[in-house]
């Protein structure tokens, strides 16, 4: 059973360009989380999605960032007009369910975004 | 709001020595507690979790952690470390509820030396 897949693993963008990060959850998982890890810091929650629904986006920057998890296909984290401060590792996690802390989140290998 | 503090950014230790990685949390409600390990250029792997019940939790790779509610701590221990344990270790809390999002500490680098 394949784990959580993320692509690309490394992404280089120039300031002002758009970055698209993809996440394919584990088979059977319909819950996806996105986290950002800045250099020398821990992971910070960004957004939690279920199929076709954004459940919690309390960690998303108000501008330039958006996320979706369509009925078919991977979850996409989109960053428009990237700036140097967006350089970070972006991790996706998936789970079978949510609530009560009983559903383990399985993490992908991450996408390392570098903005030049 | 919940938060997690990992006071030690790095912990150097010799192979086969015991180790303790400290984690303290703050929360006004019941939380669920986790330890994750991150090897270089990889994603996070769950070591162990505390949801309820026994305060001593055993995980993979010989690690264990003890939940102490009065001290709001969840320290990770291993009686004898190996070179292969060298990695970044993250403590996390989750308030549960509808989202089950994880709130992470800043991580502790465990550096095992021969």
mmCIF file of C-alpha atoms in Angstrom:
data_model
loop_
_atom_site.group_PDB
_atom_site.id
_atom_site.type_symbol
_atom_site.label_atom_id
_atom_site.label_comp_id
_atom_site.label_asym_id
_atom_site.label_seq_id
_atom_site.Cartn_x
_atom_site.Cartn_y
_atom_site.Cartn_z
ATOM 1 C CA UNK A 1 0.000 0.000 0.000
ATOM 2 C CA UNK A 2 1.613 3.214 -1.144
ATOM 3 C CA UNK A 3 2.048 5.909 1.418
ATOM 4 C CA UNK A 4 1.267 9.585 1.065
ATOM 5 C CA UNK A 5 2.736 10.911 -2.162
ATOM 6 C CA UNK A 6 3.847 14.462 -2.695
ATOM 7 C CA UNK A 7 5.204 16.053 -5.826
ATOM 8 C CA UNK A 8 7.335 17.633 -6.751
ATOM 9 C CA UNK A 9 9.857 16.860 -4.014
ATOM 10 C CA UNK A 10 11.781 20.020 -4.819
ATOM 11 C CA UNK A 11 10.418 23.146 -6.447
ATOM 12 C CA UNK A 12 12.276 26.317 -7.350
ATOM 13 C CA UNK A 13 10.315 29.425 -8.208
ATOM 14 C CA UNK A 14 11.266 33.004 -8.830
ATOM 15 C CA UNK A 15 9.590 35.768 -6.908
ATOM 16 C CA UNK A 16 6.170 36.510 -8.346
ATOM 17 C CA UNK A 17 5.609 33.081 -9.868
ATOM 18 C CA UNK A 18 2.997 30.561 -8.788
ATOM 19 C CA UNK A 19 3.782 27.348 -6.925
ATOM 20 C CA UNK A 20 1.537 24.284 -7.054
ATOM 21 C CA UNK A 21 2.137 21.482 -4.594
ATOM 22 C CA UNK A 22 0.345 18.172 -4.959
ATOM 23 C CA UNK A 23 -0.568 15.566 -2.407
ATOM 24 C CA UNK A 24 -2.063 12.141 -3.017
ATOM 25 C CA UNK A 25 -3.331 10.655 0.254
ATOM 26 C CA UNK A 26 -3.005 7.049 1.233
ATOM 27 C CA UNK A 27 -5.515 4.743 -0.378
ATOM 28 C CA UNK A 28 -8.835 4.958 1.420
ATOM 29 C CA UNK A 29 -8.004 8.220 3.201
ATOM 30 C CA UNK A 30 -10.347 11.122 2.606
ATOM 31 C CA UNK A 31 -8.865 13.594 5.112
ATOM 32 C CA UNK A 32 -5.868 15.751 4.193
ATOM 33 C CA UNK A 33 -3.801 18.175 6.252
ATOM 34 C CA UNK A 34 -1.152 20.624 5.052
ATOM 35 C CA UNK A 35 1.677 21.803 7.301
ATOM 36 C CA UNK A 36 4.571 24.198 6.663
ATOM 37 C CA UNK A 37 8.016 23.848 8.173
ATOM 38 C CA UNK A 38 10.140 26.957 8.085
ATOM 39 C CA UNK A 39 13.914 26.602 8.565
ATOM 40 C CA UNK A 40 14.840 25.799 12.164
ATOM 41 C CA UNK A 41 11.189 25.619 13.189
ATOM 42 C CA UNK A 42 8.581 22.989 13.852
ATOM 43 C CA UNK A 43 5.661 22.248 11.591
ATOM 44 C CA UNK A 44 2.787 24.702 11.548
ATOM 45 C CA UNK A 45 -0.738 23.642 10.649
ATOM 46 C CA UNK A 46 -2.135 25.366 7.582
ATOM 47 C CA UNK A 47 -5.349 23.734 6.441
ATOM 48 C CA UNK A 48 -7.505 20.634 6.836
ATOM 49 C CA UNK A 49 -9.643 19.371 3.995
ATOM 50 C CA UNK A 50 -12.024 16.583 3.247
ATOM 51 C CA UNK A 51 -13.126 15.706 -0.258
ATOM 52 C CA UNK A 52 -14.503 18.897 -1.850
ATOM 53 C CA UNK A 53 -14.604 20.716 1.498
ATOM 54 C CA UNK A 54 -12.283 22.969 3.457
ATOM 55 C CA UNK A 55 -12.918 22.153 7.111
ATOM 56 C CA UNK A 56 -10.354 24.306 8.890
ATOM 57 C CA UNK A 57 -8.147 26.914 7.239
ATOM 58 C CA UNK A 58 -7.216 28.771 10.404
ATOM 59 C CA UNK A 59 -3.493 28.394 9.678
ATOM 60 C CA UNK A 60 -3.560 29.648 6.109
ATOM 61 C CA UNK A 61 -2.147 33.091 5.326
ATOM 62 C CA UNK A 62 -4.980 35.383 4.314
ATOM 63 C CA UNK A 63 -3.577 36.204 0.916
ATOM 64 C CA UNK A 64 -1.932 34.291 -1.945
ATOM 65 C CA UNK A 65 -2.492 30.830 -0.432
ATOM 66 C CA UNK A 66 -5.311 28.466 -1.353
ATOM 67 C CA UNK A 67 -5.990 24.758 -1.088
ATOM 68 C CA UNK A 68 -8.388 22.295 -2.612
ATOM 69 C CA UNK A 69 -9.150 18.591 -2.452
ATOM 70 C CA UNK A 70 -11.381 17.710 -5.400
ATOM 71 C CA UNK A 71 -13.583 14.679 -5.667
ATOM 72 C CA UNK A 72 -11.088 13.136 -8.045
ATOM 73 C CA UNK A 73 -7.354 13.684 -8.006
ATOM 74 C CA UNK A 74 -4.810 14.955 -5.515
ATOM 75 C CA UNK A 75 -5.065 17.780 -3.041
ATOM 76 C CA UNK A 76 -3.420 20.969 -4.300
ATOM 77 C CA UNK A 77 -1.791 23.721 -2.268
ATOM 78 C CA UNK A 78 -1.400 26.803 -4.423
ATOM 79 C CA UNK A 79 0.782 29.788 -3.627
ATOM 80 C CA UNK A 80 0.408 32.764 -5.902
ATOM 81 C CA UNK A 81 3.055 35.456 -6.401
ATOM 82 C CA UNK A 82 5.605 33.697 -4.214
ATOM 83 C CA UNK A 83 7.999 35.681 -2.041
ATOM 84 C CA UNK A 84 11.284 34.626 -0.430
ATOM 85 C CA UNK A 85 9.521 34.119 2.895
ATOM 86 C CA UNK A 86 7.496 31.289 1.340
ATOM 87 C CA UNK A 87 10.656 29.158 1.082
ATOM 88 C CA UNK A 88 9.955 26.192 3.332
ATOM 89 C CA UNK A 89 9.139 22.511 3.401
ATOM 90 C CA UNK A 90 5.462 21.800 2.898
ATOM 91 C CA UNK A 91 4.156 18.534 4.280
ATOM 92 C CA UNK A 92 0.911 16.820 3.556
ATOM 93 C CA UNK A 93 -0.656 14.261 5.883
ATOM 94 C CA UNK A 94 -3.690 12.075 5.418
ATOM 95 C CA UNK A 95 -5.918 10.144 7.778
ATOM 96 C CA UNK A 96 -8.933 7.884 7.754
ATOM 97 C CA UNK A 97 -10.969 10.220 9.922
ATOM 98 C CA UNK A 98 -10.801 13.063 12.354
ATOM 99 C CA UNK A 99 -11.807 13.921 15.854
ATOM 100 C CA UNK A 100 -10.892 12.418 19.225
ATOM 101 C CA UNK A 101 -7.239 12.115 18.232
ATOM 102 C CA UNK A 102 -7.571 8.466 17.404
ATOM 103 C CA UNK A 103 -6.887 8.720 13.690
ATOM 104 C CA UNK A 104 -3.189 8.735 12.951
ATOM 105 C CA UNK A 105 -1.941 11.219 10.435
ATOM 106 C CA UNK A 106 0.446 9.714 7.905
ATOM 107 C CA UNK A 107 2.935 12.180 6.485
ATOM 108 C CA UNK A 108 4.327 12.471 3.012
ATOM 109 C CA UNK A 109 8.011 13.205 2.294
ATOM 110 C CA UNK A 110 7.340 16.894 1.750
ATOM 111 C CA UNK A 111 7.914 19.429 -0.999
ATOM 112 C CA UNK A 112 10.832 21.763 -0.490
ATOM 113 C CA UNK A 113 10.035 25.104 -2.050
ATOM 114 C CA UNK A 114 12.838 27.527 -2.764
ATOM 115 C CA UNK A 115 12.019 31.032 -3.913
ATOM 116 C CA UNK A 116 14.863 32.860 -5.629
ATOM 117 C CA UNK B 1 -4.884 27.980 22.850
ATOM 118 C CA UNK B 2 -2.555 25.023 23.015
ATOM 119 C CA UNK B 3 1.207 25.261 22.700
ATOM 120 C CA UNK B 4 4.176 22.923 22.955
ATOM 121 C CA UNK B 5 7.643 23.666 24.310
ATOM 122 C CA UNK B 6 10.716 21.614 23.574
ATOM 123 C CA UNK B 7 13.431 23.356 25.530
ATOM 124 C CA UNK B 8 16.345 21.383 24.114
ATOM 125 C CA UNK B 9 17.128 22.154 20.500
ATOM 126 C CA UNK B 10 19.937 19.578 20.459
ATOM 127 C CA UNK B 11 20.768 16.618 22.651
ATOM 128 C CA UNK B 12 24.145 14.959 22.076
ATOM 129 C CA UNK B 13 24.508 11.487 23.548
ATOM 130 C CA UNK B 14 26.863 8.547 23.218
ATOM 131 C CA UNK B 15 25.717 5.293 21.716
ATOM 132 C CA UNK B 16 24.126 2.861 24.210
ATOM 133 C CA UNK B 17 23.535 5.659 26.732
ATOM 134 C CA UNK B 18 20.015 6.510 27.944
ATOM 135 C CA UNK B 19 18.287 9.645 26.707
ATOM 136 C CA UNK B 20 15.346 11.826 27.654
ATOM 137 C CA UNK B 21 13.844 14.421 25.349
ATOM 138 C CA UNK B 22 11.694 16.932 27.145
ATOM 139 C CA UNK B 23 8.276 18.190 26.123
ATOM 140 C CA UNK B 24 5.920 20.489 27.992
ATOM 141 C CA UNK B 25 2.551 21.646 26.790
ATOM 142 C CA UNK B 26 -0.018 24.202 27.791
ATOM 143 C CA UNK B 27 -3.711 23.708 27.373
ATOM 144 C CA UNK B 28 -6.898 24.549 29.209
ATOM 145 C CA UNK B 29 -8.616 21.455 27.847
ATOM 146 C CA UNK B 30 -7.792 17.798 27.535
ATOM 147 C CA UNK B 31 -5.358 17.086 24.750
ATOM 148 C CA UNK B 32 -3.902 14.172 22.938
ATOM 149 C CA UNK B 33 -0.106 13.941 22.838
ATOM 150 C CA UNK B 34 2.260 12.604 20.207
ATOM 151 C CA UNK B 35 5.930 12.131 19.453
ATOM 152 C CA UNK B 36 7.086 12.062 15.843
ATOM 153 C CA UNK B 37 10.525 11.369 14.379
ATOM 154 C CA UNK B 38 11.881 12.971 11.218
ATOM 155 C CA UNK B 39 14.915 11.532 9.467
ATOM 156 C CA UNK B 40 16.832 13.815 7.073
ATOM 157 C CA UNK B 41 14.835 14.794 4.005
ATOM 158 C CA UNK B 42 11.921 12.603 4.978
ATOM 159 C CA UNK B 43 8.426 13.063 6.327
ATOM 160 C CA UNK B 44 7.384 12.481 9.914
ATOM 161 C CA UNK B 45 6.795 9.069 11.404
ATOM 162 C CA UNK B 46 4.683 8.488 14.493
ATOM 163 C CA UNK B 47 6.670 7.077 17.424
ATOM 164 C CA UNK B 48 3.894 6.928 20.000
ATOM 165 C CA UNK B 49 0.765 8.651 21.208
ATOM 166 C CA UNK B 50 -1.177 9.222 24.390
ATOM 167 C CA UNK B 51 -4.960 9.395 24.122
ATOM 168 C CA UNK B 52 -6.134 8.184 27.533
ATOM 169 C CA UNK B 53 -5.558 5.434 30.072
ATOM 170 C CA UNK B 54 -2.101 4.397 31.254
ATOM 171 C CA UNK B 55 0.236 7.335 31.547
ATOM 172 C CA UNK B 56 3.227 5.271 30.379
ATOM 173 C CA UNK B 57 3.090 4.804 26.641
ATOM 174 C CA UNK B 58 5.340 2.492 24.683
ATOM 175 C CA UNK B 59 6.141 3.140 21.054
ATOM 176 C CA UNK B 60 8.245 1.859 18.225
ATOM 177 C CA UNK B 61 12.029 1.473 18.188
ATOM 178 C CA UNK B 62 12.205 1.032 21.963
ATOM 179 C CA UNK B 63 10.938 4.510 22.841
ATOM 180 C CA UNK B 64 8.483 5.280 25.615
ATOM 181 C CA UNK B 65 6.928 8.423 27.064
ATOM 182 C CA UNK B 66 5.181 9.312 30.275
ATOM 183 C CA UNK B 67 2.232 11.662 30.484
ATOM 184 C CA UNK B 68 2.316 13.819 33.614
ATOM 185 C CA UNK B 69 -0.807 15.913 33.888
ATOM 186 C CA UNK B 70 0.251 17.878 36.969
ATOM 187 C CA UNK B 71 3.493 18.936 35.309
ATOM 188 C CA UNK B 72 1.939 19.166 31.828
ATOM 189 C CA UNK B 73 4.791 17.123 30.443
ATOM 190 C CA UNK B 74 5.223 14.267 28.009
ATOM 191 C CA UNK B 75 8.920 13.408 28.023
ATOM 192 C CA UNK B 76 10.326 10.834 25.621
ATOM 193 C CA UNK B 77 12.840 8.261 26.836
ATOM 194 C CA UNK B 78 14.964 5.438 25.542
ATOM 195 C CA UNK B 79 17.197 3.327 27.802
ATOM 196 C CA UNK B 80 19.896 2.716 25.185
ATOM 197 C CA UNK B 81 20.250 4.657 21.950
ATOM 198 C CA UNK B 82 21.739 3.598 18.633
ATOM 199 C CA UNK B 83 23.468 5.577 15.941
ATOM 200 C CA UNK B 84 20.367 5.039 13.800
ATOM 201 C CA UNK B 85 18.284 7.028 16.306
ATOM 202 C CA UNK B 86 19.966 10.215 15.136
ATOM 203 C CA UNK B 87 17.071 12.344 13.882
ATOM 204 C CA UNK B 88 14.823 15.273 14.711
ATOM 205 C CA UNK B 89 12.109 14.524 17.254
ATOM 206 C CA UNK B 90 8.912 16.515 17.465
ATOM 207 C CA UNK B 91 6.391 16.598 20.258
ATOM 208 C CA UNK B 92 2.837 17.516 19.271
ATOM 209 C CA UNK B 93 -0.557 18.040 20.841
ATOM 210 C CA UNK B 94 -3.995 17.846 19.362
ATOM 211 C CA UNK B 95 -7.135 19.266 20.885
ATOM 212 C CA UNK B 96 -9.095 16.612 19.036
ATOM 213 C CA UNK B 97 -12.544 17.768 18.145
ATOM 214 C CA UNK B 98 -13.613 18.294 14.590
ATOM 215 C CA UNK B 99 -10.237 18.937 13.011
ATOM 216 C CA UNK B 100 -7.685 16.907 14.956
ATOM 217 C CA UNK B 101 -4.943 19.260 13.766
ATOM 218 C CA UNK B 102 -1.507 18.836 15.297
ATOM 219 C CA UNK B 103 0.366 21.603 17.104
ATOM 220 C CA UNK B 104 4.098 20.931 17.058
ATOM 221 C CA UNK B 105 7.027 21.942 19.185
ATOM 222 C CA UNK B 106 10.164 23.288 17.541
ATOM 223 C CA UNK B 107 11.893 19.918 17.627
ATOM 224 C CA UNK B 108 14.933 18.364 19.294
ATOM 225 C CA UNK B 109 17.844 17.039 17.303
ATOM 226 C CA UNK B 110 19.092 13.829 18.867
ATOM 227 C CA UNK B 111 22.723 13.386 17.853
ATOM 228 C CA UNK B 112 24.047 9.956 18.773
ATOM 229 C CA UNK B 113 27.824 9.704 18.781
ATOM 230 C CA UNK B 114 29.874 6.493 18.631
#
